[in-house]
CSV table of C-alpha atoms in Angstrom, one decimal:
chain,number,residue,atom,x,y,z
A,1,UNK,CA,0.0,0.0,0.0
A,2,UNK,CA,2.7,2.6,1.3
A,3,UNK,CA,4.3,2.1,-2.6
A,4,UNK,CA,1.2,2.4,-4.3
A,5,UNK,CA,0.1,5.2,-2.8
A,6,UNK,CA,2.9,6.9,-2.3
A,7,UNK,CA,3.7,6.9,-6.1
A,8,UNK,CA,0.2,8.2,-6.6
A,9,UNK,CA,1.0,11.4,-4.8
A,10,UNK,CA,4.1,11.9,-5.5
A,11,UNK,CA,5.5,9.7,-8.1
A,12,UNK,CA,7.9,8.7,-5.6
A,13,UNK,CA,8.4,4.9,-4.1
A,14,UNK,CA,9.5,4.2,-0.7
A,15,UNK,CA,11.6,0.9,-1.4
A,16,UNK,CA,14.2,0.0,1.5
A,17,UNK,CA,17.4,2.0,1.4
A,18,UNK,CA,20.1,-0.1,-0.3
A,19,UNK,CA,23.0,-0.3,2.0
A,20,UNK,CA,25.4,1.8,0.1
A,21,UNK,CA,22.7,4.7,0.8
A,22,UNK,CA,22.9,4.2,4.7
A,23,UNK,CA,25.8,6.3,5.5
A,24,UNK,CA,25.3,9.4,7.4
A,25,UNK,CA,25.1,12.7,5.1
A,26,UNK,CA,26.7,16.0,6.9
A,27,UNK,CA,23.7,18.6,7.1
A,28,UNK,CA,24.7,21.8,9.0
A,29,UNK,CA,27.4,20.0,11.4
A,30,UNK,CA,24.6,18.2,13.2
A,31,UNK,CA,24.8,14.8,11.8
A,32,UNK,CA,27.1,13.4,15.3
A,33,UNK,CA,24.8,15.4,17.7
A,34,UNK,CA,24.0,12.9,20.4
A,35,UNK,CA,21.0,11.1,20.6
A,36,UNK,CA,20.5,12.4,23.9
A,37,UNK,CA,20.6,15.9,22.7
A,38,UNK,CA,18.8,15.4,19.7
A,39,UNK,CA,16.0,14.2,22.3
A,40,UNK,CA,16.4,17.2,24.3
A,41,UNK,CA,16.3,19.6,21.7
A,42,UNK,CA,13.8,18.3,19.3
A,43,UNK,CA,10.8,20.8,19.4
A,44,UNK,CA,7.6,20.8,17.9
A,45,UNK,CA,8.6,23.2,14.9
A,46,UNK,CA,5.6,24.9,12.8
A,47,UNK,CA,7.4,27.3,11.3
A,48,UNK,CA,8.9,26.0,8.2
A,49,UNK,CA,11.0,27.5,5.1
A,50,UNK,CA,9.5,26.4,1.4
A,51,UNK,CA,13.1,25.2,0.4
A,52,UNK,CA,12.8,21.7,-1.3
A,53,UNK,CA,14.4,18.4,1.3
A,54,UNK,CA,16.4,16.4,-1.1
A,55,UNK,CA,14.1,12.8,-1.9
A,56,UNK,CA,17.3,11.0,-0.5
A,57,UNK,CA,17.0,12.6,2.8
A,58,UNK,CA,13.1,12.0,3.4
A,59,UNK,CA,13.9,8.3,2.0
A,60,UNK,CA,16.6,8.0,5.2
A,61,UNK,CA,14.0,9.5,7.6
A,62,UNK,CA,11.5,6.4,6.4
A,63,UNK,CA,14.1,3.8,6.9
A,64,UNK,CA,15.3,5.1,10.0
A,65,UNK,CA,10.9,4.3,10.8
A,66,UNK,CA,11.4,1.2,9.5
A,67,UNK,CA,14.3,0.3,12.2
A,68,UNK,CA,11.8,1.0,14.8
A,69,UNK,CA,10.7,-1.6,17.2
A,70,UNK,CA,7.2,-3.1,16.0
A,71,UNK,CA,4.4,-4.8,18.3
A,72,UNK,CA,3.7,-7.3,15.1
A,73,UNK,CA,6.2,-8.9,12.8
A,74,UNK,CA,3.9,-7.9,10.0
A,75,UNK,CA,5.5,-4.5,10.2
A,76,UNK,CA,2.5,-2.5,8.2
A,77,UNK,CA,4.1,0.7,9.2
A,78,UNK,CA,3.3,2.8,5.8
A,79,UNK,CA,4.0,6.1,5.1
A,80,UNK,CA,2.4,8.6,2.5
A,81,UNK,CA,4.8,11.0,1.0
A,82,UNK,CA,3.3,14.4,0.0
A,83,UNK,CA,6.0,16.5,-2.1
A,84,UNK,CA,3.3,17.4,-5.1
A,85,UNK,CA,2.2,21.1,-4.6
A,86,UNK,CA,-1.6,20.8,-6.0
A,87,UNK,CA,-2.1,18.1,-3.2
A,88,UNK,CA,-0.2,20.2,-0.4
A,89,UNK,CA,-2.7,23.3,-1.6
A,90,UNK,CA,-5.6,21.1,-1.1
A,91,UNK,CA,-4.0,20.1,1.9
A,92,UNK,CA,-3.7,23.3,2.8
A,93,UNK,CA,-7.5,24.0,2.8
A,94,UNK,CA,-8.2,21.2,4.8
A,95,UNK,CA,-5.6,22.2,7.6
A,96,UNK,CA,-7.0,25.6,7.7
A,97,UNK,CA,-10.4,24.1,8.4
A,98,UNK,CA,-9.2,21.2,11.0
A,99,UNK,CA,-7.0,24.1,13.1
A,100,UNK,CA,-10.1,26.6,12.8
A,101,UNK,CA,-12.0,24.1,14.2
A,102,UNK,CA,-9.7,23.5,16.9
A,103,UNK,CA,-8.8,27.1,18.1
A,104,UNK,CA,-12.8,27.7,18.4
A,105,UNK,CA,-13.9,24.6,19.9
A,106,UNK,CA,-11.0,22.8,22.2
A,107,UNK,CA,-7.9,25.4,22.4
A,108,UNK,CA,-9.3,27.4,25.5
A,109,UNK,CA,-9.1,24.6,27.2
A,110,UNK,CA,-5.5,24.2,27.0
A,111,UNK,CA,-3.8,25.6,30.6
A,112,UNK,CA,-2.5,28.7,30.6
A,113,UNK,CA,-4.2,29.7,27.5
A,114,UNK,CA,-3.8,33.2,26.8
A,115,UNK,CA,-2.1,34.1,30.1
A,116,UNK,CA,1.1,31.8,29.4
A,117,UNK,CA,3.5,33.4,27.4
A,118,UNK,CA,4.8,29.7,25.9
A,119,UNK,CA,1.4,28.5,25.3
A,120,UNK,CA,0.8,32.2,23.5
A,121,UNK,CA,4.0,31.8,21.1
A,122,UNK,CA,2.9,27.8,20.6
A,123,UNK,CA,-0.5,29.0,19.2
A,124,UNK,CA,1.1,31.6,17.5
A,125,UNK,CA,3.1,29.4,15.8
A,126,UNK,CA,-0.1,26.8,14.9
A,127,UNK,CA,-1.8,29.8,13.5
A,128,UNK,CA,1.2,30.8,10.9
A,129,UNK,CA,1.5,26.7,10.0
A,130,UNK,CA,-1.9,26.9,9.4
A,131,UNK,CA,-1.7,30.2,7.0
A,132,UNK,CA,1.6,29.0,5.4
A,133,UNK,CA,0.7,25.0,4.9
A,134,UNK,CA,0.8,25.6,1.0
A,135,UNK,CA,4.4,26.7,1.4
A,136,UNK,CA,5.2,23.0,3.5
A,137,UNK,CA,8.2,21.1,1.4
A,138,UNK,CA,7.1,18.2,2.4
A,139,UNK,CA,4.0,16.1,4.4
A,140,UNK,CA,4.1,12.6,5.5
A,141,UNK,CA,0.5,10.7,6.3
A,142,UNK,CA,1.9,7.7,9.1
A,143,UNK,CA,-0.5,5.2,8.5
A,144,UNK,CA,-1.1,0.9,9.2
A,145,UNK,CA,-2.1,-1.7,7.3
A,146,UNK,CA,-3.4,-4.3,8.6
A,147,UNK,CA,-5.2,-5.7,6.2
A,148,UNK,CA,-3.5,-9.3,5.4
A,149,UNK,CA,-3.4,-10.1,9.1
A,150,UNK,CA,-6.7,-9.4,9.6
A,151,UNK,CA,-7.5,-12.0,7.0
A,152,UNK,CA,-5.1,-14.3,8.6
A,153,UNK,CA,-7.2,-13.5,11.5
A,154,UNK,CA,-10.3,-14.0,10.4
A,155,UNK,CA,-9.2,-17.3,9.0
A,156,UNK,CA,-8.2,-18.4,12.8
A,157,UNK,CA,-11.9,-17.6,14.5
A,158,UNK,CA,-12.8,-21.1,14.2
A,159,UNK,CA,-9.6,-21.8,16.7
A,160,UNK,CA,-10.1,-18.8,18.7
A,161,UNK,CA,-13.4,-19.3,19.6
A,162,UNK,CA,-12.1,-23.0,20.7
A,163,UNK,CA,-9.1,-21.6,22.4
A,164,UNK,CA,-11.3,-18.7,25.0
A,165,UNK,CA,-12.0,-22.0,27.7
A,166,UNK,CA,-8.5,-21.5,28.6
A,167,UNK,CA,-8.8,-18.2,29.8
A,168,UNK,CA,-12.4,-18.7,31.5
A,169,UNK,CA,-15.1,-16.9,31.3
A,170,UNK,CA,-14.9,-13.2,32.5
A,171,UNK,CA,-11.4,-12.8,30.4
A,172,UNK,CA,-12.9,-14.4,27.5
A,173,UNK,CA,-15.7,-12.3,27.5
A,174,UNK,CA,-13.5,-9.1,28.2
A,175,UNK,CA,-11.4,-10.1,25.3
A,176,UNK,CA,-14.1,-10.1,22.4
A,177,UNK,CA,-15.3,-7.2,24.3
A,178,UNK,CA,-12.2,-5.1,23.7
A,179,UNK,CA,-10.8,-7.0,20.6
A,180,UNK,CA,-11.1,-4.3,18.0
A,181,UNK,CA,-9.5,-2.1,20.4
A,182,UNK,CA,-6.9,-4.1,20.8
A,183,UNK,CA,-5.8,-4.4,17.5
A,184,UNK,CA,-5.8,-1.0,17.4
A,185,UNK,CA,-3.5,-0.6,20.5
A,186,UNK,CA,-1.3,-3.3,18.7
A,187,UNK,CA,-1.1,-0.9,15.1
A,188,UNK,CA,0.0,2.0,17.7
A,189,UNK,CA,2.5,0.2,19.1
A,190,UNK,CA,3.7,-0.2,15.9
A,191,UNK,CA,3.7,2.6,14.1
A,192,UNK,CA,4.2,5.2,16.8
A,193,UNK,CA,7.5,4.1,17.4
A,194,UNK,CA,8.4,4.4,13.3
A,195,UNK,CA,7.2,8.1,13.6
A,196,UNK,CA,9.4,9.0,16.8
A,197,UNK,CA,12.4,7.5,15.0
A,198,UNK,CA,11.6,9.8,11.1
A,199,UNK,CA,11.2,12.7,13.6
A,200,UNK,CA,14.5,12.1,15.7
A,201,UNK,CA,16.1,11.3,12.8
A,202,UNK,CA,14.5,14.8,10.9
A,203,UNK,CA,15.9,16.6,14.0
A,204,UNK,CA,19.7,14.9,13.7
A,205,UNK,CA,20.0,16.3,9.8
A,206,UNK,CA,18.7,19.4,11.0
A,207,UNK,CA,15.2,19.0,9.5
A,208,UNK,CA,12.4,20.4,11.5
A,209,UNK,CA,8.8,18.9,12.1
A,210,UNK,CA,6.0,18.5,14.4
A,211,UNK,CA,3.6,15.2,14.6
A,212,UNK,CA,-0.3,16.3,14.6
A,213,UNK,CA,-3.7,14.3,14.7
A,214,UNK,CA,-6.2,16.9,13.8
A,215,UNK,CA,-6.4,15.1,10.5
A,216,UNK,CA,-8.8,12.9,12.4
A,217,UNK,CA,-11.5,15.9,12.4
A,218,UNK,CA,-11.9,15.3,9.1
A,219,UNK,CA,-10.7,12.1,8.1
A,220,UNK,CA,-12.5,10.9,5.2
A,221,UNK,CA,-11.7,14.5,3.2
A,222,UNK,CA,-7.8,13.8,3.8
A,223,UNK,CA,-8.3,9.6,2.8
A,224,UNK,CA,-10.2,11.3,-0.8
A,225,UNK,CA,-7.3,13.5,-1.5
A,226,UNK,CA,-4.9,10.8,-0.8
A,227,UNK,CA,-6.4,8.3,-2.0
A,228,UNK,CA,-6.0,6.2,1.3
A,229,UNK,CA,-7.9,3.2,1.1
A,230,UNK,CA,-10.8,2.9,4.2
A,231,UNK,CA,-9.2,-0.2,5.7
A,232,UNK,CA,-6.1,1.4,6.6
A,233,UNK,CA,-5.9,3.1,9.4
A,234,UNK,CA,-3.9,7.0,9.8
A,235,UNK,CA,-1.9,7.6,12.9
A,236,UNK,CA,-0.8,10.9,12.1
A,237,UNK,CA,0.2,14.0,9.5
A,238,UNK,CA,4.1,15.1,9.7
A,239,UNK,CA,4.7,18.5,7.9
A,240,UNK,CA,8.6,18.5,7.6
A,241,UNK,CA,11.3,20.7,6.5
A,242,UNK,CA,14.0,23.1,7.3
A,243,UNK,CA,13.7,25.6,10.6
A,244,UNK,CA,12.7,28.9,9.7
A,245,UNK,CA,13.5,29.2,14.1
A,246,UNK,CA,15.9,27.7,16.0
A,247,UNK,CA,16.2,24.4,17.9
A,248,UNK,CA,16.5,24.6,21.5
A,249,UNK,CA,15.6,22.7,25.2
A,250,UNK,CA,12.2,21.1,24.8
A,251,UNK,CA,9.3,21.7,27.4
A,252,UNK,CA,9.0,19.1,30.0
A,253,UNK,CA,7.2,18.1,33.2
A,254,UNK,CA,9.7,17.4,36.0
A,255,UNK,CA,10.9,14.1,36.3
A,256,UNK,CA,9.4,13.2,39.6
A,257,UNK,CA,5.9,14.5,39.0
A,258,UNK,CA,6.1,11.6,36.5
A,259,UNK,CA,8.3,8.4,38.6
A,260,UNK,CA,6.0,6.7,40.6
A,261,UNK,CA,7.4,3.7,42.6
């Protein structure tokens, strides 16, 4: 699916990397930062300059994804490319109406909204992403497919339905309460780890990005543009390029608010 599509949008392929492609690429004497302070310094960056990312460099984020750690060995991690700039402008329309919605319906309820002077700048900076999405180099749609182990699934009913005695009765019934949600837990766990890897490894060649769901307010008008077939899921939309602003220490809650022993 991710080749398919991704060749629809942007007559691009994302094929593994061969290996002679691998090797780290100097970007702005950043490509030996360590990963510790690539962590620590990897903000949520809206503000982004039009200049073109090189195809070689978003194909290294996507294999750097692909190393991730995966909750299934199906690995259906897939990841939509967006370079065309007719589909970022309708893109563009539909993130102006997603963040609208947003900013009138849910922001206020954010703490300090208003009165915080960081919470002011961050929604400064959603507003100019939002009126400067047209300009994004690049935008990457995370998404899962899950659709041949579902039919493997499917196929195995017969022998699950056999298999729940095992468990006895109230776990049984809690499991094919909760099953749907738990295959949705496992595509998380699956492809949420691929995205924090393309973003830290975005942030080590100096590439700026932030991860968003607002997509998900209107879903099916972001599948038609893509052409993102219903029975595969999205996780998440990625604008990405190079910093218009400056990297820098991260926001945090303090560690021991969030230990508990």
């Amino acid at each position: 699916m991710a080749t398919t599509v991704a060749r629809r949008v942007d007559e691009s392929t994302l094929t593994t990397m061969p290996e002679e492609g691998r090797a780290a690429r100097p970007l702005d004497g950043e490509s030996r930062l360590d990963l510790f302070e690539v962590m620590g310094t990897m903000r949520a960056m809206r503000r982004l300059s039009s200049e073109p990312v090189p195809d070689e460099l978003v194909r290294e984020l996507v294999q750097a994804a692909l190393w991730a750690p995966s909750a299934s060995r199906d690995r259906g991690q897939a990841f939509i490319v967006v370079t065309n700039r007719a589909q970022i402008r309708r893109l563009a329309e539909l993130w102006r109406r997603v963040v609208d919605f947003y900013l009138e319906a849910l922001a206020p309820a954010t703490a300090g909204y208003g009165t915080d002077a960081h919470v002011v700048r961050m929604y400064e900076a959603i507003r100019y992403q939002r009126d400067h999405f047209a300009e994004t180099p690049v935008v990457i749609v995370a998404c899962y497919d899950q659709r041949a182990f579902t039919q493997r699934i499917r196929a195995r009913m017969p022998a699950l339905l056999r298999a729940l005695p095992r468990l006895g009765l109230r776990p049984s019934l809690a499991l094919m309460a909760r099953f749907y949600g738990l295959s949705k837990v496992q595509e998380a766990a699956s492809i949420y780890p691929a995205v924090e890897n393309l973003l830290l490894a975005g942030r080590a060649r100096g590439l700026a990005a932030n991860l968003t769901v607002w997509h998900w307010f209107a879903e099916g008008d972001l599948r038609a543009i893509l052409g993102i077939p219903k029975d595969v899921q999205t996780y998440c939309v990625i604008p990405l390029g190079w910093p218009l602003g400056h990297f820098g220490p991260v926001g945090a809650r303090p560690l021991d608010d969030a230990i508990h022993r």
